[in-house]
mmCIF file of C-alpha atoms in Angstrom:
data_model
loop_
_atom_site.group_PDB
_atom_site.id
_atom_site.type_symbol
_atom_site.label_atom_id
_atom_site.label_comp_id
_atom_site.label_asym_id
_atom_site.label_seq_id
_atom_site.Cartn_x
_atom_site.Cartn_y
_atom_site.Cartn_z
ATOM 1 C CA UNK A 977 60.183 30.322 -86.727
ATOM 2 C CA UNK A 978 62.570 32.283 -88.354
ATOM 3 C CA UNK A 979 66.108 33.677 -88.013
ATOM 4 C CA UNK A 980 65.454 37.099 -90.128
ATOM 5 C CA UNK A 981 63.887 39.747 -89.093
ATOM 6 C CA UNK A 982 63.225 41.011 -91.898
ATOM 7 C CA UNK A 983 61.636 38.119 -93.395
ATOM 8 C CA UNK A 984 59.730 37.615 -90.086
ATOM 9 C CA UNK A 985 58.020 40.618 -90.541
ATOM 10 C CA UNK A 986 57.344 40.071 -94.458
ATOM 11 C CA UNK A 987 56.187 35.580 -94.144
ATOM 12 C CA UNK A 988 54.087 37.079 -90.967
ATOM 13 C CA UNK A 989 52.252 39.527 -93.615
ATOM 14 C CA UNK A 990 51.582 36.645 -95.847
ATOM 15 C CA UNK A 991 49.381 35.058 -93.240
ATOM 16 C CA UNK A 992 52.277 32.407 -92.044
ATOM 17 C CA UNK A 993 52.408 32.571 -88.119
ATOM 18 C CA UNK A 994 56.382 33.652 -87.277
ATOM 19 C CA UNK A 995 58.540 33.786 -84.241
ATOM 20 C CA UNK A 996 61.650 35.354 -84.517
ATOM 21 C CA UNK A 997 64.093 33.889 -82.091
ATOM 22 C CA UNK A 998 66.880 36.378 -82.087
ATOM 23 C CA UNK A 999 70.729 35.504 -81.456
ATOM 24 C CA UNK A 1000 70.626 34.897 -77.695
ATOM 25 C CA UNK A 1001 72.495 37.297 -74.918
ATOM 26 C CA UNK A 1002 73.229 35.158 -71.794
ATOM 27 C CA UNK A 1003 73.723 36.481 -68.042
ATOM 28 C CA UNK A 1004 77.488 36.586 -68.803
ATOM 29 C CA UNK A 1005 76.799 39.505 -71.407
ATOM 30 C CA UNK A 1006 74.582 40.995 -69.084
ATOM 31 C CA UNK A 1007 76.756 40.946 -66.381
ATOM 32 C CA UNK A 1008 80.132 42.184 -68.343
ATOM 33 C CA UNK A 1009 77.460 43.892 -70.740
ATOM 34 C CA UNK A 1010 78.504 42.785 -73.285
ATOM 35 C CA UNK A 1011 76.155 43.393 -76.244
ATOM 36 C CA UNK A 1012 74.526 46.342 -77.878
ATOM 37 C CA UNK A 1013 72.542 48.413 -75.609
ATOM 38 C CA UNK A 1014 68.999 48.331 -78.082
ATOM 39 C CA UNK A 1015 69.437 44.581 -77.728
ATOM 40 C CA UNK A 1016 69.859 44.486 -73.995
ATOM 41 C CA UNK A 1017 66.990 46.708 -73.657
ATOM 42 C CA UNK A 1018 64.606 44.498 -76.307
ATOM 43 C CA UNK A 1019 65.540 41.344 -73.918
ATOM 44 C CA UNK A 1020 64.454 42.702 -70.947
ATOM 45 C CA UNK A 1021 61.159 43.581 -72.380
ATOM 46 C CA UNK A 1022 60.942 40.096 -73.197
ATOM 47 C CA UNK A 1023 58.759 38.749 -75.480
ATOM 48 C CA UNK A 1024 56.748 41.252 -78.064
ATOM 49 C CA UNK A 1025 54.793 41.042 -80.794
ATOM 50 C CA UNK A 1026 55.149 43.548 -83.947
ATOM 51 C CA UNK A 1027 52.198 44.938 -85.768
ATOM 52 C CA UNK A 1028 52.280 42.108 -88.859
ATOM 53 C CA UNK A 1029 51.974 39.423 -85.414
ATOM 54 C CA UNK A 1030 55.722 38.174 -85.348
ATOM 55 C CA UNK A 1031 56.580 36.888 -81.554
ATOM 56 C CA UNK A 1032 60.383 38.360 -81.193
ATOM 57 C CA UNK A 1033 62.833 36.797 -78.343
ATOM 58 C CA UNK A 1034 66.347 37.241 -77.220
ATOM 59 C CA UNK A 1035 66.471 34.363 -74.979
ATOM 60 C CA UNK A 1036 69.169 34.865 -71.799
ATOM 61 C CA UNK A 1037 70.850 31.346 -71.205
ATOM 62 C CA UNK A 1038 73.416 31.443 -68.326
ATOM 63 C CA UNK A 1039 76.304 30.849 -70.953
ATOM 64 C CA UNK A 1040 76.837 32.182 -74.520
ATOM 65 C CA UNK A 1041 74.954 29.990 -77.584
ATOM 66 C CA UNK A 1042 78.745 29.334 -78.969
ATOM 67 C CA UNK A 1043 79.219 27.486 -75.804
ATOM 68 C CA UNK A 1044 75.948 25.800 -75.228
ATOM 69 C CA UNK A 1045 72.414 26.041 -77.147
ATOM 70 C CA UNK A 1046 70.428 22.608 -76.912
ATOM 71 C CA UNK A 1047 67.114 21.523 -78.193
ATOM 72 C CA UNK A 1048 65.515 22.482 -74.537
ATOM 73 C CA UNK A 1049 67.122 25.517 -74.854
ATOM 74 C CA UNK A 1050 65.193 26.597 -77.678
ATOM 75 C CA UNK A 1051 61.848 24.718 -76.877
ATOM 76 C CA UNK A 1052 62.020 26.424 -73.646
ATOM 77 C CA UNK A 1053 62.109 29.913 -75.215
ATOM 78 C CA UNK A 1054 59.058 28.363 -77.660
ATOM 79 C CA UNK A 1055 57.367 28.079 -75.467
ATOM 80 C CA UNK A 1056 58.394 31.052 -73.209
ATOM 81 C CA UNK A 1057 56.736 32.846 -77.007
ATOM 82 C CA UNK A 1058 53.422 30.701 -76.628
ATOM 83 C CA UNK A 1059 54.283 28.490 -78.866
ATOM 84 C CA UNK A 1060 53.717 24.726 -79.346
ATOM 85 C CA UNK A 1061 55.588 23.829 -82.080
ATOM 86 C CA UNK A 1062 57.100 24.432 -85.152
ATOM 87 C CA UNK A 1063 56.818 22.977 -88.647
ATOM 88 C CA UNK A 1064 59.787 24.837 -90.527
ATOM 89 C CA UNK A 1065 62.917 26.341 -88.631
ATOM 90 C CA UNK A 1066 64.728 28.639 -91.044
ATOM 91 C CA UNK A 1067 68.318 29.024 -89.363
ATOM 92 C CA UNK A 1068 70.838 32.055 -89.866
ATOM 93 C CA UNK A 1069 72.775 31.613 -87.401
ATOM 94 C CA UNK A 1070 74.296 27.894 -87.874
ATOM 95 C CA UNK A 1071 75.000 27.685 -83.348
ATOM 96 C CA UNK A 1072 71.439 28.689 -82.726
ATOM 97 C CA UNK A 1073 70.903 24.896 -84.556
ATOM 98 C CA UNK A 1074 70.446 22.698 -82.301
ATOM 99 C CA UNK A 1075 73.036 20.109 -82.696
ATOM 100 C CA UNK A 1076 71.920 17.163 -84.833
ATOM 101 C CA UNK A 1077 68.275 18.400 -84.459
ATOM 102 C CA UNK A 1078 66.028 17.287 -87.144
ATOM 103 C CA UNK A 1079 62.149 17.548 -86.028
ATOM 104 C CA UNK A 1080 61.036 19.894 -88.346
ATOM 105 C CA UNK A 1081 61.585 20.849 -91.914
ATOM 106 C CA UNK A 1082 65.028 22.780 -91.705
ATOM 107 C CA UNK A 1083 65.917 25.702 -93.873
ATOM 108 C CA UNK A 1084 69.866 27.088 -93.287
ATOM 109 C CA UNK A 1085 69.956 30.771 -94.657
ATOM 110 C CA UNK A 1086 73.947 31.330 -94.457
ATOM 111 C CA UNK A 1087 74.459 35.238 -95.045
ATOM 112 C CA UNK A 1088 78.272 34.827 -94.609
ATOM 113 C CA UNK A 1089 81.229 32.616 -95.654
ATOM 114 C CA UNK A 1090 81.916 31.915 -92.240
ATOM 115 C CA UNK A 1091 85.840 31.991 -91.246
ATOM 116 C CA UNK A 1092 85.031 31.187 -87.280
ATOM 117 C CA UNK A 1093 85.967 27.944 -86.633
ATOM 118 C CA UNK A 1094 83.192 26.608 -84.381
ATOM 119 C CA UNK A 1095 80.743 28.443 -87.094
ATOM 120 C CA UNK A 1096 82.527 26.898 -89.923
ATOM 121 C CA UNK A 1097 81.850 23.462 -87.987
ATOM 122 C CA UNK A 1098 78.288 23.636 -87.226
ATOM 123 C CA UNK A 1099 77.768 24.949 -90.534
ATOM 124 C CA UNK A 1100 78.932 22.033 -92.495
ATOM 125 C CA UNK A 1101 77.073 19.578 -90.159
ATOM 126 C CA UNK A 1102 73.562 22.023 -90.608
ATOM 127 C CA UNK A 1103 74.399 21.998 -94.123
ATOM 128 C CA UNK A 1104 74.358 18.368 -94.215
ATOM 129 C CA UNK A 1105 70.728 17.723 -92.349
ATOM 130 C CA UNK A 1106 69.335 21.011 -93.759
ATOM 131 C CA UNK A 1107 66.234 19.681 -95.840
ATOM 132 C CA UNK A 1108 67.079 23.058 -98.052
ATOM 133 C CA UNK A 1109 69.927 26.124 -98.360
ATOM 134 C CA UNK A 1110 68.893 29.332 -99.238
ATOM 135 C CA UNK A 1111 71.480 31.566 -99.525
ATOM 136 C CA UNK A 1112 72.448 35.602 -99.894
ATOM 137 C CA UNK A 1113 74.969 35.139 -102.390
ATOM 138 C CA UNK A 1114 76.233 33.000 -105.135
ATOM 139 C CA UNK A 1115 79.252 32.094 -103.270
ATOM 140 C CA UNK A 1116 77.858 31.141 -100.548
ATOM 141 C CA UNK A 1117 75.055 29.313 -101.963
ATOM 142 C CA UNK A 1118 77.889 27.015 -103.540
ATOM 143 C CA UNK A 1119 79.830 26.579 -100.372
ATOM 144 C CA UNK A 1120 76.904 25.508 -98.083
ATOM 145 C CA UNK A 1121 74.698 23.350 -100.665
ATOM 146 C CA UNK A 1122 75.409 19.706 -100.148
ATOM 147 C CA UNK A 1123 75.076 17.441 -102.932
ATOM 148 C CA UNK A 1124 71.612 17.488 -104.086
ATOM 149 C CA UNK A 1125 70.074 19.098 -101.611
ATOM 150 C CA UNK A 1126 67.656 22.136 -102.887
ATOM 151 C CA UNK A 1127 69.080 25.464 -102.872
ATOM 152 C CA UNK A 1128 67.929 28.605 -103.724
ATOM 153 C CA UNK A 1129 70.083 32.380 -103.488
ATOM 154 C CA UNK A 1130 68.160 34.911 -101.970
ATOM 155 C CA UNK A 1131 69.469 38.462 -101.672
ATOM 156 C CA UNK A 1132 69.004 40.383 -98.972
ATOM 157 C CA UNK A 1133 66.027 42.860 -99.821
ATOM 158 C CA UNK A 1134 64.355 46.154 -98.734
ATOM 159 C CA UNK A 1135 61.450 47.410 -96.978
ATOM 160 C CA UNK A 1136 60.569 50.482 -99.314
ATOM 161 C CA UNK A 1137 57.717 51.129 -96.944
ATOM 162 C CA UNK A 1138 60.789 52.719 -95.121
ATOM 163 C CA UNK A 1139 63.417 53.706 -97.552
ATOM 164 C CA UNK A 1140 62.346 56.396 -100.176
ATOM 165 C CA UNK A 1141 64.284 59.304 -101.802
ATOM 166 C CA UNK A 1142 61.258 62.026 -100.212
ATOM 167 C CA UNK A 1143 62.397 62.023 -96.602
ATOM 168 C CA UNK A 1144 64.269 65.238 -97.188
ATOM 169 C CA UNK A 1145 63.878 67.749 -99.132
ATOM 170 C CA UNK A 1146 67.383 69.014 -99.053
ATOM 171 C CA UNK A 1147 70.151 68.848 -101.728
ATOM 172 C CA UNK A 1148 72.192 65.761 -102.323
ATOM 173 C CA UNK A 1149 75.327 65.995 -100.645
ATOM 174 C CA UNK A 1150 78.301 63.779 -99.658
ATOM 175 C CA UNK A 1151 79.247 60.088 -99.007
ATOM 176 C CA UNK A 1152 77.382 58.154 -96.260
ATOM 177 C CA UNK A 1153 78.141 54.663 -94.460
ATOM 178 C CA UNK A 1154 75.418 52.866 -92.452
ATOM 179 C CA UNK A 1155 76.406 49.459 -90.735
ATOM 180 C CA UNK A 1156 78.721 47.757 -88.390
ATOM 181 C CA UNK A 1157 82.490 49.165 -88.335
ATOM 182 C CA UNK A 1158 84.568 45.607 -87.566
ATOM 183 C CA UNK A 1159 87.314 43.569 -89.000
ATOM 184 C CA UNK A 1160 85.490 43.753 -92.283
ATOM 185 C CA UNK A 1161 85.624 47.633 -93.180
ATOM 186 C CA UNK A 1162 88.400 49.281 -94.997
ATOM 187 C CA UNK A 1163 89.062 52.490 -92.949
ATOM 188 C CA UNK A 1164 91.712 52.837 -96.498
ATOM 189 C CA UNK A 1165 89.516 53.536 -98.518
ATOM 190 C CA UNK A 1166 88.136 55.797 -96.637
ATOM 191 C CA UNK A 1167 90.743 58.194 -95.968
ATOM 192 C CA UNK A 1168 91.757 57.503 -99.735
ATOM 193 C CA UNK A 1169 88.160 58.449 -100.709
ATOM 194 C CA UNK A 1170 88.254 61.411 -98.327
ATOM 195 C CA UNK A 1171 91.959 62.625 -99.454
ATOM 196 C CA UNK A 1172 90.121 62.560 -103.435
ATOM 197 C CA UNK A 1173 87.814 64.500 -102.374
ATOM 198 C CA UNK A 1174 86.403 67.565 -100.115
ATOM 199 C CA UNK A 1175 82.718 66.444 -99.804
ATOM 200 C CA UNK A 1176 81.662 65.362 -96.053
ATOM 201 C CA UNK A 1177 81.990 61.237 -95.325
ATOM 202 C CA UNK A 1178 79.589 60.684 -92.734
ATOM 203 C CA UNK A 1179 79.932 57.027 -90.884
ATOM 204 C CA UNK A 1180 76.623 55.473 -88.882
ATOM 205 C CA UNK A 1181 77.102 52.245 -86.468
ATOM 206 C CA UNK A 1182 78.637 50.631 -83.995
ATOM 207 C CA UNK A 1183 82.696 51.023 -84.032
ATOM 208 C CA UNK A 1184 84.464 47.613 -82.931
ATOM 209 C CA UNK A 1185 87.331 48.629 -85.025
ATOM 210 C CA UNK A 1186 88.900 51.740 -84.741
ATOM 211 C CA UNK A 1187 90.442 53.463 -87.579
ATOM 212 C CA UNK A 1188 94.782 52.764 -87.705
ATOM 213 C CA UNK A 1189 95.396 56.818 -87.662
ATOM 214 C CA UNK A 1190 93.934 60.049 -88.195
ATOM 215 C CA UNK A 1191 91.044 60.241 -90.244
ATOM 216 C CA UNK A 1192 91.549 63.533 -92.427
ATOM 217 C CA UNK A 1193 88.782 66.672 -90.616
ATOM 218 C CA UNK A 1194 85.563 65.427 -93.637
ATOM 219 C CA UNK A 1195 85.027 62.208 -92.263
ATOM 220 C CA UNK A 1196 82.900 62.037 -89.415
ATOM 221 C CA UNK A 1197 82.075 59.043 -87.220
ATOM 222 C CA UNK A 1198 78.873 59.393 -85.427
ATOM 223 C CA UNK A 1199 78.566 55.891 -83.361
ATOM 224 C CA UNK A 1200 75.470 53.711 -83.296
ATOM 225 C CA UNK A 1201 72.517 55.985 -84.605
ATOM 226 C CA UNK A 1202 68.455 54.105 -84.547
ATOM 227 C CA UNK A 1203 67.069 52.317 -87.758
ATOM 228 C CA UNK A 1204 64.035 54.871 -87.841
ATOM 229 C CA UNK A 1205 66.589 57.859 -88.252
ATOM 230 C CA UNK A 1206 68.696 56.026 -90.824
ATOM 231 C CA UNK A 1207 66.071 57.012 -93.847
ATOM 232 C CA UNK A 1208 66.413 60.363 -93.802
ATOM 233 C CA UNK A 1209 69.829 60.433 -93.199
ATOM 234 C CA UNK A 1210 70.508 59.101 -96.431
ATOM 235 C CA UNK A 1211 67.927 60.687 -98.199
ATOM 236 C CA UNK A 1212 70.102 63.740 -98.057
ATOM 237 C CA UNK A 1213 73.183 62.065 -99.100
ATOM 238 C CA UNK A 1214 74.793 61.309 -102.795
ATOM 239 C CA UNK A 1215 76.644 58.652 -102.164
ATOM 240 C CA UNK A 1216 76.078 55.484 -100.198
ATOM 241 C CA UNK A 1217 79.377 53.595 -99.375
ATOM 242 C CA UNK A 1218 80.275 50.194 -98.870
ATOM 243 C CA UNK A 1219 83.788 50.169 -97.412
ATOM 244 C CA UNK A 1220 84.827 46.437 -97.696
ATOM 245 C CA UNK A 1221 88.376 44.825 -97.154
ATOM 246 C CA UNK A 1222 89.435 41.872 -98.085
ATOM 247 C CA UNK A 1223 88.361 40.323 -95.010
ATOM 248 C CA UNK A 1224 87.421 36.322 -96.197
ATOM 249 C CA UNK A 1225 83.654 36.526 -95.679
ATOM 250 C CA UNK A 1226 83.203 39.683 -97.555
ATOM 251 C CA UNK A 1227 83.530 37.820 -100.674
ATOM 252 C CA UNK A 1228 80.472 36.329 -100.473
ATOM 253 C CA UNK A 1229 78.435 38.808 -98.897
ATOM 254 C CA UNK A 1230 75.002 40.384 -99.760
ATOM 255 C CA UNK A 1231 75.004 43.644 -98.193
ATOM 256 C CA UNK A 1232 72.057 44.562 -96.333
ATOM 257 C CA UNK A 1233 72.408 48.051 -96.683
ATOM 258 C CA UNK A 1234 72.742 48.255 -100.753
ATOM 259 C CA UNK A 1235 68.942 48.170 -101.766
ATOM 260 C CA UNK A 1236 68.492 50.866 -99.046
ATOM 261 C CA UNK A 1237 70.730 52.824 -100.537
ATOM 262 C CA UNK A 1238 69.406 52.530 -104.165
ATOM 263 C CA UNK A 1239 65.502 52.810 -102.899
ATOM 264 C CA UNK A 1240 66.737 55.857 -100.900
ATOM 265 C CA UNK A 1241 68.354 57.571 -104.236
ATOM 266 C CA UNK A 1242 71.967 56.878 -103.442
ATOM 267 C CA UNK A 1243 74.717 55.958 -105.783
ATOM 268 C CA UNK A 1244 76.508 53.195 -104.657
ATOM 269 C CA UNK A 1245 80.968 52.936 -104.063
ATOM 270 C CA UNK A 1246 81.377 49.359 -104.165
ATOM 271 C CA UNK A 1247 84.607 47.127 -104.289
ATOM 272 C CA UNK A 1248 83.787 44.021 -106.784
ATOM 273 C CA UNK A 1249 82.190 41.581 -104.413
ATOM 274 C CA UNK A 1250 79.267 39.323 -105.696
ATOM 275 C CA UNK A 1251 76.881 40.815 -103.526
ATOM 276 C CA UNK A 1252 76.560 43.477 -106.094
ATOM 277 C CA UNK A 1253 76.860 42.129 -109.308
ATOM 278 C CA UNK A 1254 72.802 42.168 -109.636
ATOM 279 C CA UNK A 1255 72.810 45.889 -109.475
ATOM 280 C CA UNK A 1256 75.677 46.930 -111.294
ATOM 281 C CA UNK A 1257 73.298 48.699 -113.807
ATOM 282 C CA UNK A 1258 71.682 50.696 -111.616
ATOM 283 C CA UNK A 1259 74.245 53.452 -110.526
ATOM 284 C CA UNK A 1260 76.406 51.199 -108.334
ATOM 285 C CA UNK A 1261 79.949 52.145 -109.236
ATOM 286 C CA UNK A 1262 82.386 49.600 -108.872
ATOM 287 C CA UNK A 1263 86.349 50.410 -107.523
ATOM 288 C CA UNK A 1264 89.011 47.697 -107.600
ATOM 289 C CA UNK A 1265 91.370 48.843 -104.362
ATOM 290 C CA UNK A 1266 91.175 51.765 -101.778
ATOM 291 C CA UNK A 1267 93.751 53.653 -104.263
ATOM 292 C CA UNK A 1268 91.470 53.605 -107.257
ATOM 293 C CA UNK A 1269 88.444 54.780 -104.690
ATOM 294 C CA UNK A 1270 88.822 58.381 -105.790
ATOM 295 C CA UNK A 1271 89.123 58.045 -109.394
ATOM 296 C CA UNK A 1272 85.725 56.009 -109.021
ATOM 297 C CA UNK A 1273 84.039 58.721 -107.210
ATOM 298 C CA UNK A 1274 84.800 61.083 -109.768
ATOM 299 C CA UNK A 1275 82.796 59.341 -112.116
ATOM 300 C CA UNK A 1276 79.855 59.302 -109.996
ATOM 301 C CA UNK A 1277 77.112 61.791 -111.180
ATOM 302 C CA UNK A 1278 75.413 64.571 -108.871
ATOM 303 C CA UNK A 1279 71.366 64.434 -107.924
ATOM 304 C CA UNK A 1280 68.850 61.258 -107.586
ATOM 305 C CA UNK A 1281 70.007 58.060 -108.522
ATOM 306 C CA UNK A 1282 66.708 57.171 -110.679
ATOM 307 C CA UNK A 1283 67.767 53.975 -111.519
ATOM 308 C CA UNK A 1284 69.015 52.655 -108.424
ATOM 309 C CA UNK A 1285 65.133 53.181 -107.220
ATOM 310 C CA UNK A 1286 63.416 51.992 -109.804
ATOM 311 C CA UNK A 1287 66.009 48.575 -109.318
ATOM 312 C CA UNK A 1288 65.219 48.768 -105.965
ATOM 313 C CA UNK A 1289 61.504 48.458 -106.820
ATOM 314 C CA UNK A 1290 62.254 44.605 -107.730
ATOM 315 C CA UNK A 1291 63.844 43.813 -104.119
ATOM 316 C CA UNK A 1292 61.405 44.604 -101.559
ATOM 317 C CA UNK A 1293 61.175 42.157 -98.900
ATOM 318 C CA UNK A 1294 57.463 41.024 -99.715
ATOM 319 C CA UNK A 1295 58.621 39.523 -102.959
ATOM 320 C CA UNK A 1296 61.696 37.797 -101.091
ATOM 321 C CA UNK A 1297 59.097 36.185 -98.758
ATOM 322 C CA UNK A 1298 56.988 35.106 -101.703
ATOM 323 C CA UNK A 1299 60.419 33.398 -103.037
ATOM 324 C CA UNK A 1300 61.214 31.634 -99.798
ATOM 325 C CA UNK A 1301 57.604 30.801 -98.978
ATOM 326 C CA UNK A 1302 57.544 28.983 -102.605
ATOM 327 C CA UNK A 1303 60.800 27.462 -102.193
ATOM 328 C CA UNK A 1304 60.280 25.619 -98.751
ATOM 329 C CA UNK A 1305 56.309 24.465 -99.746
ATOM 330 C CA UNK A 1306 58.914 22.374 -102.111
ATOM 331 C CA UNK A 1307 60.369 20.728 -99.212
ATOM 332 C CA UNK A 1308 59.682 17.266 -97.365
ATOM 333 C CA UNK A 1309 57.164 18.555 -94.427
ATOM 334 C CA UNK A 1310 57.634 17.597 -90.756
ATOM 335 C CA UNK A 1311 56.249 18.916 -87.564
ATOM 336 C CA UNK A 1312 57.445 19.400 -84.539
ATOM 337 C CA UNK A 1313 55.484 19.283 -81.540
ATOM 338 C CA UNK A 1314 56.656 20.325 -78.391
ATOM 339 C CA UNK A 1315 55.768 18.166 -75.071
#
């Protein structure tokens, strides 16, 4: 089982049999609903199974998984997926470990420098019985890696199946963001980027953070919009931003989103975090504070970014899975069984 989706989907294609056991939403959520409403709709469908045979969950304990998420817990929704038992558990999400839980080989995947205390807790003690890290970033590879435990970094990839520079046939225009809007994104730069310059900023995803003022009338925020729209939407834009403060965790992250961008055509904004240093040569330009932001977009050129896709080429999720797949056959082997 596995805490990716993503990779779910692309070990289930190499013939390894995957359940994804997604970040649980308990009865509290459900009853203040709290939680995105495609996620409380996917739990009460239950258990499903995608096209490449991955078995996807959202279990519904009574409390929250920060408060409470034992090794019943999570054989119990095993087995609510049909299955018997697991021999690796790849972990993403350090309180979805079971703590002190050892009966299989265990793989912690930290996307995040973690600044939560009860995350930054349970990730130092998974880190410690992990049999292997794999990490998204550099930074976070060296925070999480204990001693000589094996490590690997893994970006986060991209399914070009999806993500191509055809969806539209319009003309490149404007900046685009795609993601979450929290405590991590730099509404400055946006309204620098937008004061620099009169082309449309169009902003996808969920808003838990609110911008401090008024945004000037070219940026647009749109809400939450669905991943199968997301491809053509930026297929018809220039510029794909990634709007990041100097929030702790952001200095270690790999965002998701960049390889989309670049396999959909995009040039890339980007403030100097490590996530991006792999692609710097393929049309991701690079700003070093919200003021410089405009200055930076100047420089970025009009049309396809042709490099960015043929980067992009080398990050598909399929060779990820072949990385991680080689990585953990490394690894001492145990089973568990569930009674």
């Amino acid at each position: 089982m596995v805490g990716s989706h993503h990779l779910s989907e692309a070990l289930a294609e190499r013939g390894n049999r995957v359940s994804h056991v997604s970040t649980p939403l308990s009865v509290t959520h459900k009853i203040l609903r709290k939680g995105e409403p495609d996620r409380l709709a996917a739990q009460e469908r239950g258990v499903t199974v995608s096209a490449a045979g991955v078995r996807h969950y959202i279990p519904r304990p009574l409390l929250p998984a920060q408060a409470r998420w034992t090794v019943r817990q999570l054989a119990r929704a095993l087995k609510r997926m049909g299955v018997a038992g697991a021999d690796v558990l790849i972990v993403d999400q350090p309180l979805l470990w079971p703590k002190g839980f050892t009966g299989c080989t265990i793989v912690f995947r930290p996307t995040d420098l973690f600044t939560d205390a009860r995350l930054v807790a349970r990730a130092s003690l998974l880190s410690a019985s992990a049999d292997g890290v794999v990490a998204t970033s550099t930074p976070v590879l060296e925070a999480y890696r204990m001693g000589k435990i094996p490590g690997l970094m893994l970006s986060n990839g991209v399914d070009l199946s999806r993500f191509s520079p055809h969806h539209s046939g319009s003309k490149r225009a404007g900046y685009i963001y795609v993601g979450a809007v929290d405590a991590r994104f730099d509404w400055g730069a946006v309204a620098d980027l937008a004061a620099a310059s009169d082309e449309p900023i169009d902003i996808y995803g969920p808003v838990s953070v609110g911008p401090p003022g008024p945004l000037p009338q070219n940026v647009r925020v749109h809400g939450p919009v669905s991943y199968d729209s997301v491809p053509s939407l930026l297929a018809r834009a220039r510029v794909g931003l990634l709007p990041l403060n100097a929030h702790p965790s952001n200095s270690g992250r790999s965002p998701m989103k960049l390889y989309e961008y670049l396999a959909s055509g995009c040039y890339v904004l980007s403030p100097p975090i490590a996530g991006v240093d792999n692609a710097s040569d393929a049309g991701v330009i690079i700003y070093d504070s919200s003021r410089s932001i405009g200055a930076s977009a100047r420089a970025v050129p009009n049309g396809t970014n042709s490099r960015g896709i043929d980067r992009a080429q080398e990050e598909d999720w399929s060779a990820k899975a072949s990385r991680l797949q080689s990585f953990i056959e490394d690894l001492p082997r145990r089973r568990w069984s569930i009674d």
